[in-house]
Amino acid sequence: MKKSYLIYLLLTTLFLASCDKEEEILQEFSLENPDQFSNEDYKVYSAALSNYNTSELIVKQQTSNLTISAETYQFVFQTENSDSLDMNLYQNFVKANSGKSLLDQQIVVSDKIVKLISNNEYGFYFESHDTHTAWNLFTEDYPNTTGYYIEVNKIAYNDDKTKALVGHQDYWFTESYGENETHKIGWITYLQKIEGQWRIIRSGTYNFL
């Protein structure tokens, strides 16, 4: 009788531990109340993120306030016969990103699933675990992303809203690049509104710490 009771306790403990682990991984996270963005903003975001090759894009709900220097902007967009080198637009970009805001689930990219992750969900992966565990959990939950997520900047426009500048940053993990290290690269994209549709004119990358 005593032996059977001990076996029962052991099995119960193992079952509860398994349930706790499954609940931790499968728990659901709600988005926070979004800030005010225009329909035009979401159209620009949708166009700017259309070049990704994966079937699923994971975007952090909270925008990034990371901006590039004027020198880097000039280097990326200094091309012959291009009007993308607009310093007024760049200044608008810096001002727009003086703070952070919360997006709504309104980014739509053709043939792709776009999902926002809240600060709580982001914290569950990347602030509650070591780097290797965090990325393993993230990739298990989002296998179609090829293991990366995106942060976007707020958008800057010219006066008549026919030109837009938006930045975003990619974060990913690949063990072959280095041990337990998160990798990242920034993008800055210039778009024009042509016949009512936002189109990418030029996009360039930059490194950041």
PDB file of C-alpha atoms in Angstrom:
ATOM      1  CA  MET A   1       0.000   0.000   0.000  1.00  0.00           C
ATOM      2  CA  LYS A   2       2.800   2.368   0.931  1.00  0.00           C
ATOM      3  CA  LYS A   3       4.663   1.555  -2.277  1.00  0.00           C
ATOM      4  CA  SER A   4       1.567   2.198  -4.380  1.00  0.00           C
ATOM      5  CA  TYR A   5       1.024   5.525  -2.629  1.00  0.00           C
ATOM      6  CA  LEU A   6       4.610   6.614  -3.350  1.00  0.00           C
ATOM      7  CA  ILE A   7       4.205   5.681  -7.009  1.00  0.00           C
ATOM      8  CA  TYR A   8       0.957   7.688  -7.107  1.00  0.00           C
ATOM      9  CA  LEU A   9       2.694  10.738  -5.631  1.00  0.00           C
ATOM     10  CA  LEU A  10       5.532  10.455  -8.124  1.00  0.00           C
ATOM     11  CA  LEU A  11       3.206  10.190 -11.116  1.00  0.00           C
ATOM     12  CA  THR A  12       1.089  13.083  -9.852  1.00  0.00           C
ATOM     13  CA  THR A  13       4.169  15.280  -9.431  1.00  0.00           C
ATOM     14  CA  LEU A  14       5.403  14.448 -12.924  1.00  0.00           C
ATOM     15  CA  PHE A  15       1.961  15.125 -14.401  1.00  0.00           C
ATOM     16  CA  LEU A  16       1.619  18.505 -12.703  1.00  0.00           C
ATOM     17  CA  ALA A  17       5.135  19.523 -13.754  1.00  0.00           C
ATOM     18  CA  SER A  18       4.308  18.547 -17.327  1.00  0.00           C
ATOM     19  CA  CYS A  19       1.088  20.578 -17.212  1.00  0.00           C
ATOM     20  CA  ASP A  20       2.912  23.609 -15.829  1.00  0.00           C
ATOM     21  CA  LYS A  21       5.495  23.421 -18.607  1.00  0.00           C
ATOM     22  CA  GLU A  22       2.837  23.034 -21.309  1.00  0.00           C
ATOM     23  CA  GLU A  23       0.810  25.890 -19.851  1.00  0.00           C
ATOM     24  CA  GLU A  24       3.901  28.133 -19.866  1.00  0.00           C
ATOM     25  CA  ILE A  25       4.576  27.446 -23.529  1.00  0.00           C
ATOM     26  CA  LEU A  26       0.956  27.492 -24.734  1.00  0.00           C
ATOM     27  CA  GLN A  27      -0.300  30.467 -22.757  1.00  0.00           C
ATOM     28  CA  GLU A  28      -2.011  33.194 -24.750  1.00  0.00           C
ATOM     29  CA  PHE A  29      -1.066  36.859 -24.704  1.00  0.00           C
ATOM     30  CA  SER A  30      -3.392  39.745 -25.450  1.00  0.00           C
ATOM     31  CA  LEU A  31      -2.343  42.854 -27.321  1.00  0.00           C
ATOM     32  CA  GLU A  32      -2.327  46.145 -25.446  1.00  0.00           C
ATOM     33  CA  ASN A  33      -4.696  48.961 -26.384  1.00  0.00           C
ATOM     34  CA  PRO A  34      -3.263  50.449 -29.598  1.00  0.00           C
ATOM     35  CA  ASP A  35      -2.392  54.085 -30.151  1.00  0.00           C
ATOM     36  CA  GLN A  36      -3.877  56.133 -32.964  1.00  0.00           C
ATOM     37  CA  PHE A  37      -2.477  55.343 -36.409  1.00  0.00           C
ATOM     38  CA  SER A  38      -4.074  56.342 -39.711  1.00  0.00           C
ATOM     39  CA  ASN A  39      -5.225  53.945 -42.417  1.00  0.00           C
ATOM     40  CA  GLU A  40      -2.473  55.447 -44.556  1.00  0.00           C
ATOM     41  CA  ASP A  41       0.110  54.385 -41.969  1.00  0.00           C
ATOM     42  CA  TYR A  42      -0.991  50.766 -42.185  1.00  0.00           C
ATOM     43  CA  LYS A  43      -0.917  50.881 -45.979  1.00  0.00           C
ATOM     44  CA  VAL A  44       2.695  52.088 -45.842  1.00  0.00           C
ATOM     45  CA  TYR A  45       3.653  49.386 -43.345  1.00  0.00           C
ATOM     46  CA  SER A  46       1.963  46.762 -45.516  1.00  0.00           C
ATOM     47  CA  ALA A  47       3.899  47.906 -48.585  1.00  0.00           C
ATOM     48  CA  ALA A  48       7.223  48.219 -46.748  1.00  0.00           C
ATOM     49  CA  LEU A  49       7.022  44.652 -45.392  1.00  0.00           C
ATOM     50  CA  SER A  50       5.914  43.060 -48.657  1.00  0.00           C
ATOM     51  CA  ASN A  51       9.406  41.940 -49.719  1.00  0.00           C
ATOM     52  CA  TYR A  52       9.836  39.241 -47.082  1.00  0.00           C
ATOM     53  CA  ASN A  53       9.992  35.662 -48.364  1.00  0.00           C
ATOM     54  CA  THR A  54       8.384  33.931 -45.382  1.00  0.00           C
ATOM     55  CA  SER A  55       4.706  33.050 -45.064  1.00  0.00           C
ATOM     56  CA  GLU A  56       4.448  34.538 -41.570  1.00  0.00           C
ATOM     57  CA  LEU A  57       5.729  37.853 -40.200  1.00  0.00           C
ATOM     58  CA  ILE A  58       5.966  38.470 -36.466  1.00  0.00           C
ATOM     59  CA  VAL A  59       6.003  42.190 -35.652  1.00  0.00           C
ATOM     60  CA  LYS A  60       6.450  43.636 -32.189  1.00  0.00           C
ATOM     61  CA  GLN A  61       3.390  45.699 -31.264  1.00  0.00           C
ATOM     62  CA  GLN A  62       5.478  48.450 -29.695  1.00  0.00           C
ATOM     63  CA  THR A  63       7.265  50.547 -32.296  1.00  0.00           C
ATOM     64  CA  SER A  64      10.993  51.133 -32.226  1.00  0.00           C
ATOM     65  CA  ASN A  65      12.470  54.591 -31.677  1.00  0.00           C
ATOM     66  CA  LEU A  66      15.762  53.602 -33.264  1.00  0.00           C
ATOM     67  CA  THR A  67      16.822  56.091 -35.956  1.00  0.00           C
ATOM     68  CA  ILE A  68      19.878  56.397 -38.161  1.00  0.00           C
ATOM     69  CA  SER A  69      22.295  59.288 -38.351  1.00  0.00           C
ATOM     70  CA  ALA A  70      22.076  61.859 -41.128  1.00  0.00           C
ATOM     71  CA  GLU A  71      25.394  60.564 -42.472  1.00  0.00           C
ATOM     72  CA  THR A  72      24.067  56.994 -42.695  1.00  0.00           C
ATOM     73  CA  TYR A  73      20.860  58.211 -44.350  1.00  0.00           C
ATOM     74  CA  GLN A  74      22.880  60.137 -46.935  1.00  0.00           C
ATOM     75  CA  PHE A  75      25.110  57.111 -47.561  1.00  0.00           C
ATOM     76  CA  VAL A  76      22.131  54.769 -48.097  1.00  0.00           C
ATOM     77  CA  PHE A  77      20.200  57.096 -50.408  1.00  0.00           C
ATOM     78  CA  GLN A  78      22.954  58.951 -52.266  1.00  0.00           C
ATOM     79  CA  THR A  79      22.191  57.566 -55.725  1.00  0.00           C
ATOM     80  CA  GLU A  80      22.307  59.193 -59.104  1.00  0.00           C
ATOM     81  CA  ASN A  81      19.022  60.665 -60.377  1.00  0.00           C
ATOM     82  CA  SER A  82      17.158  59.799 -57.178  1.00  0.00           C
ATOM     83  CA  ASP A  83      14.927  62.122 -55.204  1.00  0.00           C
ATOM     84  CA  SER A  84      14.918  59.737 -52.236  1.00  0.00           C
ATOM     85  CA  LEU A  85      17.651  61.797 -50.574  1.00  0.00           C
ATOM     86  CA  ASP A  86      15.216  64.223 -48.957  1.00  0.00           C
ATOM     87  CA  MET A  87      16.681  65.739 -45.793  1.00  0.00           C
ATOM     88  CA  ASN A  88      13.348  67.273 -44.778  1.00  0.00           C
ATOM     89  CA  LEU A  89      11.821  63.810 -44.883  1.00  0.00           C
ATOM     90  CA  TYR A  90      14.712  62.534 -42.785  1.00  0.00           C
ATOM     91  CA  GLN A  91      14.142  65.253 -40.170  1.00  0.00           C
ATOM     92  CA  ASN A  92      10.452  64.321 -40.082  1.00  0.00           C
ATOM     93  CA  PHE A  93      11.511  60.718 -39.504  1.00  0.00           C
ATOM     94  CA  VAL A  94      13.676  61.630 -36.517  1.00  0.00           C
ATOM     95  CA  LYS A  95      10.860  63.727 -34.989  1.00  0.00           C
ATOM     96  CA  ALA A  96       8.247  61.022 -35.550  1.00  0.00           C
ATOM     97  CA  ASN A  97      10.389  58.520 -33.676  1.00  0.00           C
ATOM     98  CA  SER A  98      11.122  60.545 -30.573  1.00  0.00           C
ATOM     99  CA  GLY A  99       8.902  58.103 -28.667  1.00  0.00           C
ATOM    100  CA  LYS A 100       7.258  54.703 -28.975  1.00  0.00           C
ATOM    101  CA  SER A 101       3.658  53.747 -29.764  1.00  0.00           C
ATOM    102  CA  LEU A 102       1.506  50.619 -29.917  1.00  0.00           C
ATOM    103  CA  LEU A 103       0.262  49.268 -33.233  1.00  0.00           C
ATOM    104  CA  ASP A 104      -3.073  47.673 -34.026  1.00  0.00           C
ATOM    105  CA  GLN A 105      -3.459  44.382 -35.904  1.00  0.00           C
ATOM    106  CA  GLN A 106      -4.051  46.124 -39.253  1.00  0.00           C
ATOM    107  CA  ILE A 107      -0.888  45.409 -41.237  1.00  0.00           C
ATOM    108  CA  VAL A 108      -1.944  43.304 -44.220  1.00  0.00           C
ATOM    109  CA  VAL A 109       0.610  41.755 -46.575  1.00  0.00           C
ATOM    110  CA  SER A 110      -0.579  39.672 -49.508  1.00  0.00           C
ATOM    111  CA  ASP A 111       0.017  35.904 -49.111  1.00  0.00           C
ATOM    112  CA  LYS A 112       1.431  36.359 -45.600  1.00  0.00           C
ATOM    113  CA  ILE A 113       0.181  36.066 -42.056  1.00  0.00           C
ATOM    114  CA  VAL A 114       1.153  39.131 -40.033  1.00  0.00           C
ATOM    115  CA  LYS A 115       0.918  38.782 -36.258  1.00  0.00           C
ATOM    116  CA  LEU A 116       1.741  41.359 -33.606  1.00  0.00           C
ATOM    117  CA  ILE A 117       3.307  40.297 -30.321  1.00  0.00           C
ATOM    118  CA  SER A 118       2.690  42.327 -27.197  1.00  0.00           C
ATOM    119  CA  ASN A 119       5.311  43.500 -24.742  1.00  0.00           C
ATOM    120  CA  ASN A 120       4.201  40.691 -22.417  1.00  0.00           C
ATOM    121  CA  GLU A 121       4.690  38.028 -25.074  1.00  0.00           C
ATOM    122  CA  TYR A 122       8.025  39.514 -26.082  1.00  0.00           C
ATOM    123  CA  GLY A 123       9.078  39.520 -22.432  1.00  0.00           C
ATOM    124  CA  PHE A 124       8.021  35.881 -22.043  1.00  0.00           C
ATOM    125  CA  TYR A 125      10.440  34.838 -24.769  1.00  0.00           C
ATOM    126  CA  PHE A 126      13.339  37.239 -24.590  1.00  0.00           C
ATOM    127  CA  GLU A 127      13.398  38.591 -21.041  1.00  0.00           C
ATOM    128  CA  SER A 128      12.450  35.463 -19.077  1.00  0.00           C
ATOM    129  CA  HIS A 129      14.891  32.981 -20.619  1.00  0.00           C
ATOM    130  CA  ASP A 130      18.487  32.748 -21.759  1.00  0.00           C
ATOM    131  CA  THR A 131      19.063  33.565 -25.426  1.00  0.00           C
ATOM    132  CA  HIS A 132      19.171  29.985 -26.668  1.00  0.00           C
ATOM    133  CA  THR A 133      16.009  28.926 -24.805  1.00  0.00           C
ATOM    134  CA  ALA A 134      14.189  32.098 -25.829  1.00  0.00           C
ATOM    135  CA  TRP A 135      14.768  31.529 -29.525  1.00  0.00           C
ATOM    136  CA  ASN A 136      13.919  27.823 -29.253  1.00  0.00           C
ATOM    137  CA  LEU A 137      10.567  28.687 -27.665  1.00  0.00           C
ATOM    138  CA  PHE A 138       9.905  31.449 -30.187  1.00  0.00           C
ATOM    139  CA  THR A 139      10.710  29.216 -33.166  1.00  0.00           C
ATOM    140  CA  GLU A 140       8.564  26.389 -31.792  1.00  0.00           C
ATOM    141  CA  ASP A 141       5.601  28.753 -31.511  1.00  0.00           C
ATOM    142  CA  TYR A 142       6.261  30.450 -34.870  1.00  0.00           C
ATOM    143  CA  PRO A 143       7.905  27.839 -37.117  1.00  0.00           C
ATOM    144  CA  ASN A 144       6.948  29.610 -40.371  1.00  0.00           C
ATOM    145  CA  THR A 145       8.985  32.723 -39.593  1.00  0.00           C
ATOM    146  CA  THR A 146      12.334  30.959 -40.168  1.00  0.00           C
ATOM    147  CA  GLY A 147      13.192  32.241 -36.694  1.00  0.00           C
ATOM    148  CA  TYR A 148      13.064  36.033 -36.623  1.00  0.00           C
ATOM    149  CA  TYR A 149      10.879  38.938 -35.612  1.00  0.00           C
ATOM    150  CA  ILE A 150      10.578  42.570 -36.731  1.00  0.00           C
ATOM    151  CA  GLU A 151      10.329  45.932 -35.024  1.00  0.00           C
ATOM    152  CA  VAL A 152       9.033  48.876 -37.074  1.00  0.00           C
ATOM    153  CA  ASN A 153       9.523  52.619 -36.706  1.00  0.00           C
ATOM    154  CA  LYS A 154       6.800  55.199 -36.955  1.00  0.00           C
ATOM    155  CA  ILE A 155       6.406  56.641 -40.440  1.00  0.00           C
ATOM    156  CA  ALA A 156       7.488  60.061 -41.694  1.00  0.00           C
ATOM    157  CA  TYR A 157       5.764  61.814 -44.609  1.00  0.00           C
ATOM    158  CA  ASN A 158       6.385  64.829 -46.775  1.00  0.00           C
ATOM    159  CA  ASP A 159       3.869  67.691 -46.648  1.00  0.00           C
ATOM    160  CA  ASP A 160       1.407  66.292 -49.211  1.00  0.00           C
ATOM    161  CA  LYS A 161       1.851  62.667 -48.090  1.00  0.00           C
ATOM    162  CA  THR A 162       3.104  61.409 -51.431  1.00  0.00           C
ATOM    163  CA  LYS A 163       6.459  60.299 -50.003  1.00  0.00           C
ATOM    164  CA  ALA A 164       7.126  58.212 -46.914  1.00  0.00           C
ATOM    165  CA  LEU A 165      10.137  57.026 -44.958  1.00  0.00           C
ATOM    166  CA  VAL A 166       9.918  54.035 -42.641  1.00  0.00           C
ATOM    167  CA  GLY A 167      12.491  51.962 -40.824  1.00  0.00           C
ATOM    168  CA  HIS A 168      12.377  48.468 -39.400  1.00  0.00           C
ATOM    169  CA  GLN A 169      14.798  46.149 -37.679  1.00  0.00           C
ATOM    170  CA  ASP A 170      15.154  42.381 -38.083  1.00  0.00           C
ATOM    171  CA  TYR A 171      16.232  40.140 -35.183  1.00  0.00           C
ATOM    172  CA  TRP A 172      17.164  36.464 -35.582  1.00  0.00           C
ATOM    173  CA  PHE A 173      19.262  33.695 -34.106  1.00  0.00           C
ATOM    174  CA  THR A 174      21.501  31.269 -35.963  1.00  0.00           C
ATOM    175  CA  GLU A 175      23.907  29.147 -33.977  1.00  0.00           C
ATOM    176  CA  SER A 176      26.372  28.828 -36.838  1.00  0.00           C
ATOM    177  CA  TYR A 177      27.015  32.600 -36.663  1.00  0.00           C
ATOM    178  CA  GLY A 178      28.080  32.551 -33.039  1.00  0.00           C
ATOM    179  CA  GLU A 179      27.270  30.946 -29.749  1.00  0.00           C
ATOM    180  CA  ASN A 180      23.959  32.013 -28.172  1.00  0.00           C
ATOM    181  CA  GLU A 181      23.915  35.342 -29.978  1.00  0.00           C
ATOM    182  CA  THR A 182      20.992  37.345 -31.344  1.00  0.00           C
ATOM    183  CA  HIS A 183      21.724  38.933 -34.709  1.00  0.00           C
ATOM    184  CA  LYS A 184      20.156  42.056 -36.109  1.00  0.00           C
ATOM    185  CA  ILE A 185      20.096  44.421 -39.061  1.00  0.00           C
ATOM    186  CA  GLY A 186      18.224  47.639 -39.753  1.00  0.00           C
ATOM    187  CA  TRP A 187      16.326  48.692 -42.872  1.00  0.00           C
ATOM    188  CA  ILE A 188      15.363  52.161 -44.051  1.00  0.00           C
ATOM    189  CA  THR A 189      12.819  52.291 -46.862  1.00  0.00           C
ATOM    190  CA  TYR A 190      11.673  55.140 -49.070  1.00  0.00           C
ATOM    191  CA  LEU A 191       8.231  54.844 -50.676  1.00  0.00           C
ATOM    192  CA  GLN A 192       6.169  56.946 -53.062  1.00  0.00           C
ATOM    193  CA  LYS A 193       2.430  56.975 -53.606  1.00  0.00           C
ATOM    194  CA  ILE A 194       1.903  56.220 -57.284  1.00  0.00           C
ATOM    195  CA  GLU A 195      -1.598  55.996 -58.759  1.00  0.00           C
ATOM    196  CA  GLY A 196      -3.003  55.623 -55.252  1.00  0.00           C
ATOM    197  CA  GLN A 197      -0.675  52.792 -54.223  1.00  0.00           C
ATOM    198  CA  TRP A 198       2.414  52.944 -52.003  1.00  0.00           C
ATOM    199  CA  ARG A 199       5.439  51.520 -53.776  1.00  0.00           C
ATOM    200  CA  ILE A 200       8.987  50.917 -52.550  1.00  0.00           C
ATOM    201  CA  ILE A 201      11.421  53.111 -54.474  1.00  0.00           C
ATOM    202  CA  ARG A 202      14.583  52.348 -52.556  1.00  0.00           C
ATOM    203  CA  SER A 203      15.526  50.375 -49.480  1.00  0.00           C
ATOM    204  CA  GLY A 204      18.889  50.012 -47.769  1.00  0.00           C
ATOM    205  CA  THR A 205      20.379  48.310 -44.726  1.00  0.00           C
ATOM    206  CA  TYR A 206      22.431  49.614 -41.831  1.00  0.00           C
ATOM    207  CA  ASN A 207      24.075  48.110 -38.755  1.00  0.00           C
ATOM    208  CA  PHE A 208      23.298  49.094 -35.186  1.00  0.00           C
ATOM    209  CA  LEU A 209      24.337  48.022 -31.707  1.00  0.00           C
TER     210      LEU A 209
END
